[in-house]
PDB file of N, CA and C in Angstrom:
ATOM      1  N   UNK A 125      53.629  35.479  66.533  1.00  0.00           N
ATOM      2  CA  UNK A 125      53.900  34.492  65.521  1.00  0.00           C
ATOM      3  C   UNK A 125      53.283  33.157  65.909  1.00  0.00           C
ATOM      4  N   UNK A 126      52.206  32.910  64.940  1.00  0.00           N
ATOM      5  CA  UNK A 126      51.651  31.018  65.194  1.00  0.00           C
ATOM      6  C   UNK A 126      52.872  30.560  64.810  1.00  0.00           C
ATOM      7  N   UNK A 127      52.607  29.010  65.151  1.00  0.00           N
ATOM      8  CA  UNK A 127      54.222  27.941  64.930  1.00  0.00           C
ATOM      9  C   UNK A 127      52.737  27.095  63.685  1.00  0.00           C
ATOM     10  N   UNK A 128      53.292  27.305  62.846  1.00  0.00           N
ATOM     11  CA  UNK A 128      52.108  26.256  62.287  1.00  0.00           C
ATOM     12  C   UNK A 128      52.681  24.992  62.247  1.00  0.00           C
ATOM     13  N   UNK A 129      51.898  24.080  62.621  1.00  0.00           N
ATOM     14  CA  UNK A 129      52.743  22.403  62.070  1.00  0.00           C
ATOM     15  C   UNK A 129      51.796  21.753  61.342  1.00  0.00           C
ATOM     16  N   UNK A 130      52.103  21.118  60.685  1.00  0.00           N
ATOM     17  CA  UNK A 130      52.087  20.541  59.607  1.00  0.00           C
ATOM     18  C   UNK A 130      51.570  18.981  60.132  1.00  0.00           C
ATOM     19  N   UNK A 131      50.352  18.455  59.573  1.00  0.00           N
ATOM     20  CA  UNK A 131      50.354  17.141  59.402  1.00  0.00           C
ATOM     21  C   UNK A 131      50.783  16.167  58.968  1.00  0.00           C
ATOM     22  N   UNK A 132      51.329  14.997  59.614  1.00  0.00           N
ATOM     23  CA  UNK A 132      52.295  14.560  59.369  1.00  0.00           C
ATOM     24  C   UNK A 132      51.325  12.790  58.861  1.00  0.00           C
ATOM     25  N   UNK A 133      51.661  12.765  57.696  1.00  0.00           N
ATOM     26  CA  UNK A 133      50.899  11.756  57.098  1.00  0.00           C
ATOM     27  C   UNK A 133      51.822   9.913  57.620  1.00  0.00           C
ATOM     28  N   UNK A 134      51.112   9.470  58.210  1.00  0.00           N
ATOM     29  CA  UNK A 134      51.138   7.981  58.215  1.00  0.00           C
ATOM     30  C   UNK A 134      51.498   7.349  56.812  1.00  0.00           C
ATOM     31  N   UNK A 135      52.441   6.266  56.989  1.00  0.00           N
ATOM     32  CA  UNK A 135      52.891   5.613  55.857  1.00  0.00           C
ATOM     33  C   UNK A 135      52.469   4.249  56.119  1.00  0.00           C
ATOM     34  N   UNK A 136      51.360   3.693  55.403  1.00  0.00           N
ATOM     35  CA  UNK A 136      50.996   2.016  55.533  1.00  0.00           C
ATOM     36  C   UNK A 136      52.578   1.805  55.562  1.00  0.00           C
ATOM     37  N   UNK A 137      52.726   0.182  56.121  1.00  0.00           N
ATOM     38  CA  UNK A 137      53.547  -0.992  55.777  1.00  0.00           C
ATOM     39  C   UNK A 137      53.153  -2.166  55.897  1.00  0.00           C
ATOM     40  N   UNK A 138      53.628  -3.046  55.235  1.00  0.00           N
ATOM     41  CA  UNK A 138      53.119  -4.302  55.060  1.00  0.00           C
ATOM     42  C   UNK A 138      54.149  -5.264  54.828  1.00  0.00           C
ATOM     43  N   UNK A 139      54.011  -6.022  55.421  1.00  0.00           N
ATOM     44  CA  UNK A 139      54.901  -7.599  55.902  1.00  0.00           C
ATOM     45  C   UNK A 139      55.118  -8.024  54.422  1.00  0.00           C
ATOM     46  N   UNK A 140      56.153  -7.976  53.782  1.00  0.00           N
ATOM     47  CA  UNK A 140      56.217  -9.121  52.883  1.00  0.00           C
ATOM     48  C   UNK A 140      56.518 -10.741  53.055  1.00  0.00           C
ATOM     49  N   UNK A 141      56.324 -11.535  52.337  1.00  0.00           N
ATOM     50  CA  UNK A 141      55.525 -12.735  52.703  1.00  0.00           C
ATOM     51  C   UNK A 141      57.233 -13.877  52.282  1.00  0.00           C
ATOM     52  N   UNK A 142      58.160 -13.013  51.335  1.00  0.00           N
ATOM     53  CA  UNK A 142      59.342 -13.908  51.315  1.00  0.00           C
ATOM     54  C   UNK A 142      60.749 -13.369  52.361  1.00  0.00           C
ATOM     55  N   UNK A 143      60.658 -12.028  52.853  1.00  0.00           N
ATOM     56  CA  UNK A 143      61.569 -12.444  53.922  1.00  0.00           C
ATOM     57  C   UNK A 143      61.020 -11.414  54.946  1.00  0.00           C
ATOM     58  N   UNK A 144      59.942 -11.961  55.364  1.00  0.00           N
ATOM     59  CA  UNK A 144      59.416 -11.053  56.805  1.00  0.00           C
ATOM     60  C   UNK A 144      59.291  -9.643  57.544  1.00  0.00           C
ATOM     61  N   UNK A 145      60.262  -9.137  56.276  1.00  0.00           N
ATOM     62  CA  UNK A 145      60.247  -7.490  56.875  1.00  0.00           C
ATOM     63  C   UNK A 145      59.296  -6.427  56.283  1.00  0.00           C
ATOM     64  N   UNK A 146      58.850  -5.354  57.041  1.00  0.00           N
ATOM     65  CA  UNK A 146      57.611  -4.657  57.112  1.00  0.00           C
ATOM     66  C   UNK A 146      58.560  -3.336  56.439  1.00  0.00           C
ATOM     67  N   UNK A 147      57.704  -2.970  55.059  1.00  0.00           N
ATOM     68  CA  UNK A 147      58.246  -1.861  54.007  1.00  0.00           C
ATOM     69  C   UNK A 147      56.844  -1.357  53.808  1.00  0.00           C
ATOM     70  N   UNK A 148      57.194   0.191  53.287  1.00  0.00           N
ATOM     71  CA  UNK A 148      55.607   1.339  52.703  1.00  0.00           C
ATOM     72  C   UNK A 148      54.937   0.375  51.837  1.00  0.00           C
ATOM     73  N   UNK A 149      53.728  -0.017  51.711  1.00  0.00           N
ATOM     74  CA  UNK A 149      52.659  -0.797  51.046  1.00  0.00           C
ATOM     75  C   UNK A 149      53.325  -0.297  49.656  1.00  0.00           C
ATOM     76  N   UNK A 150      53.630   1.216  49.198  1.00  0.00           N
ATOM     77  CA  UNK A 150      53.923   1.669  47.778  1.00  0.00           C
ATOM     78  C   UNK A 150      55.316   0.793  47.364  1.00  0.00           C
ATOM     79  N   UNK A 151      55.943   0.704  47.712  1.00  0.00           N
ATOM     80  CA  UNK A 151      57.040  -0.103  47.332  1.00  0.00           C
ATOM     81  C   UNK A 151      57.141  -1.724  47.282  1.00  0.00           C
ATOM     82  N   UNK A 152      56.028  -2.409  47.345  1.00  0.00           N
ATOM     83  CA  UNK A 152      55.599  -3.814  47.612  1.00  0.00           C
ATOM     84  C   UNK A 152      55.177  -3.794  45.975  1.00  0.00           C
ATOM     85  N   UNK A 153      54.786  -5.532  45.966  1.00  0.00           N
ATOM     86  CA  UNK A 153      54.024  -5.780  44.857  1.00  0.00           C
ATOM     87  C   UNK A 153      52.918  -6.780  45.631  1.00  0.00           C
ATOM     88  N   UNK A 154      51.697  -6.460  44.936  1.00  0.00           N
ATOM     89  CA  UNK A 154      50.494  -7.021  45.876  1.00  0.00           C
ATOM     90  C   UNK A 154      49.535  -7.727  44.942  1.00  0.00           C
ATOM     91  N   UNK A 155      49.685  -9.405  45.448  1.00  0.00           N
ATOM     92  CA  UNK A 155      48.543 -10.211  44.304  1.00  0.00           C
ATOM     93  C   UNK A 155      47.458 -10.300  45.121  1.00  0.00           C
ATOM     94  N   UNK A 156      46.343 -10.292  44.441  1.00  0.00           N
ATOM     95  CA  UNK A 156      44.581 -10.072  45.277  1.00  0.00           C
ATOM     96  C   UNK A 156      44.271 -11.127  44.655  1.00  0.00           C
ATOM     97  N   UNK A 157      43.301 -11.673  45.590  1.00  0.00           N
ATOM     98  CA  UNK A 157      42.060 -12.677  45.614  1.00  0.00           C
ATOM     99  C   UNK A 157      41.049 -11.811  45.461  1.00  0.00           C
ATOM    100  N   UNK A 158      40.516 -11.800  44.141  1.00  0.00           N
ATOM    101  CA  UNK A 158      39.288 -11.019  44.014  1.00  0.00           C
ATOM    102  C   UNK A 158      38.109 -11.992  44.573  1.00  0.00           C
ATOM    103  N   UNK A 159      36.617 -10.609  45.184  1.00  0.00           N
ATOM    104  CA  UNK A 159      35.619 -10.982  45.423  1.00  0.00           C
ATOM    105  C   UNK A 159      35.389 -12.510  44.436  1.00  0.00           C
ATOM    106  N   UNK A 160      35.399 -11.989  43.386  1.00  0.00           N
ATOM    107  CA  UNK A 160      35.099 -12.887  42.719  1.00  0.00           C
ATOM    108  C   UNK A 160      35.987 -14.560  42.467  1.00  0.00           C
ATOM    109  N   UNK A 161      37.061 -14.856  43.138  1.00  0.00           N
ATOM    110  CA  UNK A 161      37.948 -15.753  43.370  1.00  0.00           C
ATOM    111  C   UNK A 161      39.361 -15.783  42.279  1.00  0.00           C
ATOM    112  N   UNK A 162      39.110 -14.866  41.605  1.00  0.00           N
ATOM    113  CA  UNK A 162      40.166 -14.920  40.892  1.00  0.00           C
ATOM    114  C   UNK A 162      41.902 -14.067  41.216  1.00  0.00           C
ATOM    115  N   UNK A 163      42.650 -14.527  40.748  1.00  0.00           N
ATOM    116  CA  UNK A 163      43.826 -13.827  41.311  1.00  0.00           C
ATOM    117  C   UNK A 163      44.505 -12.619  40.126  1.00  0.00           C
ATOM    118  N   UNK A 164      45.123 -11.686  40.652  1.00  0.00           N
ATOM    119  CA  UNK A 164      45.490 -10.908  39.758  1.00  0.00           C
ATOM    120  C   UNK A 164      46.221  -9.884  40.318  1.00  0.00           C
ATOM    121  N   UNK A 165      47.453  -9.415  39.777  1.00  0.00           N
ATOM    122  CA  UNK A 165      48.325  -8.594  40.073  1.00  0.00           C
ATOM    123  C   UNK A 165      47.955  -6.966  40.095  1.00  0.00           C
ATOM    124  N   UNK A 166      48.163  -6.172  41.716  1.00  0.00           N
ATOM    125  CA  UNK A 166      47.660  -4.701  42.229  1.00  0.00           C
ATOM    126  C   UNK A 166      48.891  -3.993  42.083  1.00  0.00           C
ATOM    127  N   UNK A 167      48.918  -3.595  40.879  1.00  0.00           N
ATOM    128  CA  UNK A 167      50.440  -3.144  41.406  1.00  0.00           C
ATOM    129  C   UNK A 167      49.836  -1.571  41.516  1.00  0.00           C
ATOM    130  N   UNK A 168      48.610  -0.987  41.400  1.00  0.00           N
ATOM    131  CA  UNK A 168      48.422   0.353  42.059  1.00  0.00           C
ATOM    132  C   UNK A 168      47.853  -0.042  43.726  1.00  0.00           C
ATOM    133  N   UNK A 169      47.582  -1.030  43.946  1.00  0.00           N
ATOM    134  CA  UNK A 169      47.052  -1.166  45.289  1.00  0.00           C
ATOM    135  C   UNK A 169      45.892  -0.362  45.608  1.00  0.00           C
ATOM    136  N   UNK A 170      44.709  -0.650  44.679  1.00  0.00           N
ATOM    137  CA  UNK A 170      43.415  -0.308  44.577  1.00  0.00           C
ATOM    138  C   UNK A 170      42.405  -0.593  44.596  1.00  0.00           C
ATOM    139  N   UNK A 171      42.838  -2.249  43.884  1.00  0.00           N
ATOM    140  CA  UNK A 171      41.873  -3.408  43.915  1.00  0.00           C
ATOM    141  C   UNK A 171      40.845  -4.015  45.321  1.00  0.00           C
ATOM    142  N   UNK A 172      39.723  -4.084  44.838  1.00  0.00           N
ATOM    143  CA  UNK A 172      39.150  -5.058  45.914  1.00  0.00           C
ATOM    144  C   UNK A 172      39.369  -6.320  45.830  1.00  0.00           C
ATOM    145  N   UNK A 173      39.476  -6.983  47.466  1.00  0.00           N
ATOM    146  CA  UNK A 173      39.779  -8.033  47.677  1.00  0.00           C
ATOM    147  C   UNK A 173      41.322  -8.608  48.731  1.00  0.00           C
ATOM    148  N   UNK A 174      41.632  -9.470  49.078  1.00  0.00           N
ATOM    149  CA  UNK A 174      42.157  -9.935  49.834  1.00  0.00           C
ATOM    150  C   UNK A 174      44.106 -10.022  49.393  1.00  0.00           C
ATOM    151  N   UNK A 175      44.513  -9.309  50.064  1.00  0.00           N
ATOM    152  CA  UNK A 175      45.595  -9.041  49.367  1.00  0.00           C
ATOM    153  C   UNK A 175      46.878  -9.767  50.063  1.00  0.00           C
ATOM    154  N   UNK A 176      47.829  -9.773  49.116  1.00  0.00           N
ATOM    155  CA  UNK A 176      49.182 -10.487  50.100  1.00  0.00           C
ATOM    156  C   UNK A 176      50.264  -9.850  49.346  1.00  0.00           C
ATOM    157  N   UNK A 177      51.631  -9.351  49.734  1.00  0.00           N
ATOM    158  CA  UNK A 177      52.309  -8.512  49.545  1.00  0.00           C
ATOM    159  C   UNK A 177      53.818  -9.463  49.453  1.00  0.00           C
ATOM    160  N   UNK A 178      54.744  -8.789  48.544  1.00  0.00           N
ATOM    161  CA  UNK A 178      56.307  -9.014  48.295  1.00  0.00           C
ATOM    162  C   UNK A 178      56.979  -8.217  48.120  1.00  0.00           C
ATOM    163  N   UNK A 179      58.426  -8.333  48.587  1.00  0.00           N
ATOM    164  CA  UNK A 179      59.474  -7.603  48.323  1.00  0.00           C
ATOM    165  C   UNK A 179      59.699  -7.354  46.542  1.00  0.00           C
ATOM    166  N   UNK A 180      60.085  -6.337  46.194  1.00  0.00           N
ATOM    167  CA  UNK A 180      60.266  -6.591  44.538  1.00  0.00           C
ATOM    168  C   UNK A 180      61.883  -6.800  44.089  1.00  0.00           C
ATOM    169  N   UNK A 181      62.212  -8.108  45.272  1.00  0.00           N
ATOM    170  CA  UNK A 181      63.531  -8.435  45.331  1.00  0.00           C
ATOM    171  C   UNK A 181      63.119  -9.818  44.631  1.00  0.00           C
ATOM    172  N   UNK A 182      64.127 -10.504  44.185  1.00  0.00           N
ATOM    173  CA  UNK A 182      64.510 -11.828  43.760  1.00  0.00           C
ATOM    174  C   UNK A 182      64.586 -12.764  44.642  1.00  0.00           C
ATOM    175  N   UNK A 183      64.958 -13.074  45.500  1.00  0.00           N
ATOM    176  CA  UNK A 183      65.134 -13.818  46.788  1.00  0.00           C
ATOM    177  C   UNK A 183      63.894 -14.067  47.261  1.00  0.00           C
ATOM    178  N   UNK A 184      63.004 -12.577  47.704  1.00  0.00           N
ATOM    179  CA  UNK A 184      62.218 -12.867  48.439  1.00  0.00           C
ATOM    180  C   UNK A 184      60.705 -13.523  47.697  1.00  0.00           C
ATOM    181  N   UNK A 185      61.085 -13.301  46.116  1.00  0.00           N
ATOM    182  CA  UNK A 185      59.985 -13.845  45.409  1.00  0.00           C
ATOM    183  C   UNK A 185      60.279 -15.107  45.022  1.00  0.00           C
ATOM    184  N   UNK A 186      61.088 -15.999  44.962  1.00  0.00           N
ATOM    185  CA  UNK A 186      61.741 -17.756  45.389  1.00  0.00           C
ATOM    186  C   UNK A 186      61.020 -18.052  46.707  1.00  0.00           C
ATOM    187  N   UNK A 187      61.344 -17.155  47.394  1.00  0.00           N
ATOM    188  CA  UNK A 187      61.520 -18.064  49.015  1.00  0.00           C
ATOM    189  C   UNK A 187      59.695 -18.520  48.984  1.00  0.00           C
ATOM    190  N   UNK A 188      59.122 -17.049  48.339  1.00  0.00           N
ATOM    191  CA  UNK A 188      57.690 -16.721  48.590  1.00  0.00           C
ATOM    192  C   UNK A 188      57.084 -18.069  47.638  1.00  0.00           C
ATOM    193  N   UNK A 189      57.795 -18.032  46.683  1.00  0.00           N
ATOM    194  CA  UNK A 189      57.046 -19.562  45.838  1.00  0.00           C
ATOM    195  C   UNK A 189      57.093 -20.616  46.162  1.00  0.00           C
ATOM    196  N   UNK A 190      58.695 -20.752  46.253  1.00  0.00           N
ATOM    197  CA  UNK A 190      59.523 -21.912  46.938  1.00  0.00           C
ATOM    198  C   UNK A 190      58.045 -22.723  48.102  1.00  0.00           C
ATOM    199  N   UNK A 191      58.274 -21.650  49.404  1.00  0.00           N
ATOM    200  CA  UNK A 191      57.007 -22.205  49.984  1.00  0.00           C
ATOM    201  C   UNK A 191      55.636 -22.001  49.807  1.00  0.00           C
ATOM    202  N   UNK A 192      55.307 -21.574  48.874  1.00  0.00           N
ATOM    203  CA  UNK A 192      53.701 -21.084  48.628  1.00  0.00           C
ATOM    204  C   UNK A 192      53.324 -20.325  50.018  1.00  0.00           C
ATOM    205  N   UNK A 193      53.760 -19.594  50.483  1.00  0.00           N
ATOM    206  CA  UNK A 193      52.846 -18.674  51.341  1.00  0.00           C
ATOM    207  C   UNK A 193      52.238 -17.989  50.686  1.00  0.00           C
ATOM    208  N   UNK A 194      52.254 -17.611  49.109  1.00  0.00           N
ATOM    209  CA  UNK A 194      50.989 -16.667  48.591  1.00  0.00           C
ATOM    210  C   UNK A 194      49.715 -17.742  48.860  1.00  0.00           C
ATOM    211  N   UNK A 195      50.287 -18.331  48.318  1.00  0.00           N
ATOM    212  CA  UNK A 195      48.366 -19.387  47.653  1.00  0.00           C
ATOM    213  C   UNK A 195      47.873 -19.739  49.308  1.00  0.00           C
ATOM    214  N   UNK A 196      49.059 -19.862  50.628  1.00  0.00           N
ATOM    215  CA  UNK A 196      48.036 -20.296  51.632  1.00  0.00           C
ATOM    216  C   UNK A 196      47.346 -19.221  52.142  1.00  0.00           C
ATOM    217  N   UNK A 197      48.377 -17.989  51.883  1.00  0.00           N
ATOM    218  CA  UNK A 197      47.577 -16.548  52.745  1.00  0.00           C
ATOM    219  C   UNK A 197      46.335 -16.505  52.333  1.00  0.00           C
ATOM    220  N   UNK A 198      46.078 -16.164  50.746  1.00  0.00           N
ATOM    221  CA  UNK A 198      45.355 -16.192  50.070  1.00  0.00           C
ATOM    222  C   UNK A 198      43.972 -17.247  50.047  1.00  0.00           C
ATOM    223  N   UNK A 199      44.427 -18.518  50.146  1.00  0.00           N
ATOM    224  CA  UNK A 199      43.516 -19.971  50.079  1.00  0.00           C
ATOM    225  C   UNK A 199      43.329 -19.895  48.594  1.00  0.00           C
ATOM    226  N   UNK A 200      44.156 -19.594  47.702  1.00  0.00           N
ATOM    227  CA  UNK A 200      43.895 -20.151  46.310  1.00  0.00           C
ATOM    228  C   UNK A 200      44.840 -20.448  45.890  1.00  0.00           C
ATOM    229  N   UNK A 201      45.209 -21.312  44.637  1.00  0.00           N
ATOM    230  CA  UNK A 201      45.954 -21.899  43.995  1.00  0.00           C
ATOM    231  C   UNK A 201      46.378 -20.566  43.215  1.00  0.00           C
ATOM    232  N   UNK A 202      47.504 -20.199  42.513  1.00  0.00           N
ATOM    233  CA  UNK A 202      48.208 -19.352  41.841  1.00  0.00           C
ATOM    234  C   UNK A 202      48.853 -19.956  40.142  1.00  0.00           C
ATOM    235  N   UNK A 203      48.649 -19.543  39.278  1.00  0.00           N
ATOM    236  CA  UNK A 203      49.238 -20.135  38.488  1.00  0.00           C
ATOM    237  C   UNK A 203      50.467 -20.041  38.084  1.00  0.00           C
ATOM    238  N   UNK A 204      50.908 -20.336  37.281  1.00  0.00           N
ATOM    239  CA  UNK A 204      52.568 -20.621  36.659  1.00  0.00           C
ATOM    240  C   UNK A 204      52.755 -19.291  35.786  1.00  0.00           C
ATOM    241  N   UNK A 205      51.727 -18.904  35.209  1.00  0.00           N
ATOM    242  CA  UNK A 205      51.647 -17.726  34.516  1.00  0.00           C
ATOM    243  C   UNK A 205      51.523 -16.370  35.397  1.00  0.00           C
ATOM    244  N   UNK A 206      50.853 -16.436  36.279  1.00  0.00           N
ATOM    245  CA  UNK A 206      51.201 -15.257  37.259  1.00  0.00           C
ATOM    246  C   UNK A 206      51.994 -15.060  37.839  1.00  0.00           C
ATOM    247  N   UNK A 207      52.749 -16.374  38.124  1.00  0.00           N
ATOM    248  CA  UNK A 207      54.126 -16.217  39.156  1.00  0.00           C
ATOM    249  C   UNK A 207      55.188 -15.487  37.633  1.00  0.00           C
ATOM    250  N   UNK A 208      55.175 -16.234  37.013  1.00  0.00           N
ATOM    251  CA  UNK A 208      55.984 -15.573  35.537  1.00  0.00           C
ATOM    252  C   UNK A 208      55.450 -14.304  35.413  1.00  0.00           C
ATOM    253  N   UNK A 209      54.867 -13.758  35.659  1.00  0.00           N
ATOM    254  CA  UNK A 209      54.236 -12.308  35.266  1.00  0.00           C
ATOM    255  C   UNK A 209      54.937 -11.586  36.412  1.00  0.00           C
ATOM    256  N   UNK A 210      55.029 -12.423  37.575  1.00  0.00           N
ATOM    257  CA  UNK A 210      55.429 -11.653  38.792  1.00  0.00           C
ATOM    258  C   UNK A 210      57.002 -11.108  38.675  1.00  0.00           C
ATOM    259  N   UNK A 211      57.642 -12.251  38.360  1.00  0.00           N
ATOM    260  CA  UNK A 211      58.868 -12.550  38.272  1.00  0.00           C
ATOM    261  C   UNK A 211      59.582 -11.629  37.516  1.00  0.00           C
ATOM    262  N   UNK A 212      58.979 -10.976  36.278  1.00  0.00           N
ATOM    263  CA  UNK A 212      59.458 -10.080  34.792  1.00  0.00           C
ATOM    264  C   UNK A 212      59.313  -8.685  35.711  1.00  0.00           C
ATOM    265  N   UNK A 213      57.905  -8.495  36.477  1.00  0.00           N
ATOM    266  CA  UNK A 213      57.772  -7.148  36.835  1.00  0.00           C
ATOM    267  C   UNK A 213      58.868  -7.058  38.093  1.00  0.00           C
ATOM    268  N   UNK A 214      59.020  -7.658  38.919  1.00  0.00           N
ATOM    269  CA  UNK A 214      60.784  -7.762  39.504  1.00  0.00           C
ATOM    270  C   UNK A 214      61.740  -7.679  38.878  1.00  0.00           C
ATOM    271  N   UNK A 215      62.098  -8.480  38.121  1.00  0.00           N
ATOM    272  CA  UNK A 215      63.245  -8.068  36.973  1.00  0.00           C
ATOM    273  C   UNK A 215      63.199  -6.575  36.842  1.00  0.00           C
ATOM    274  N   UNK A 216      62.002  -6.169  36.025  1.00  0.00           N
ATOM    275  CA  UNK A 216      62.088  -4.923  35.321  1.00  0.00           C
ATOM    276  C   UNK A 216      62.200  -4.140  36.391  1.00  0.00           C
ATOM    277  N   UNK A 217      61.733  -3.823  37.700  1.00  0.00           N
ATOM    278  CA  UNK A 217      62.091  -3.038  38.435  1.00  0.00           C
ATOM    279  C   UNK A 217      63.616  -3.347  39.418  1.00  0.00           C
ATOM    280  N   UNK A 218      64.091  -4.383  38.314  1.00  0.00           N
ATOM    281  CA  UNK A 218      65.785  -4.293  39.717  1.00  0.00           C
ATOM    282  C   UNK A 218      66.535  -3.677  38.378  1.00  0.00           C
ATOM    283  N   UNK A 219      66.304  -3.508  37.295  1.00  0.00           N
ATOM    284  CA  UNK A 219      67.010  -3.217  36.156  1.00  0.00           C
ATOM    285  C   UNK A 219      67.135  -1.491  36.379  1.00  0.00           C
ATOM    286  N   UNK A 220      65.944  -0.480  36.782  1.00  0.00           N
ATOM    287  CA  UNK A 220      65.950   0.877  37.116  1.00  0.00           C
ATOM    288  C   UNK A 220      66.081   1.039  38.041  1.00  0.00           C
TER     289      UNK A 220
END
């Protein structure tokens, strides 16, 4: 009898940026600095470009604005409309 084993797949994690703790990249929400300088929400985590990651908690998306650690990770300014875009897709995922 072989013992077959099984490969055992690695799970990214990634630091979220409003309260410091390291969760599977799939369960994050991730805004990119595209090549091209613009910002825009990965929520498949596919996009090219420079990425920075959050809890899809409430708290940790305040703390994350509160101090702008997106826009410094990043080096771009963020708008009022993306953070509002951010904010609804949190909501909607603490509601399910």
């Amino acid at each position: 009898m072989e013992n077959k084993t099984q490969k055992v797949r690695k799970i990214p994690m990634r630091q979220c940026l409003g309260c410091n703790q390291h969760r599977p990249k799939r369960e994050m929400i991730r805004v990119v600095r595209t090549p091209e300088g613009e910002t825009v929400l990965d929520l498949v985590g596919k996009k090219s470009g420079r990425g920075a990651y959050i809890c899809p908690e409430k708290t940790c998306f305040v703390k994350a604005r509160r101090s702008r650690r997106i826009e410094s990770l990043l080096e771009c300014s963020i708008s009022d409309e993306m953070y509002d875009e951010m904010e609804k897709i949190i909501s909607e995922q603490g509601q399910s």
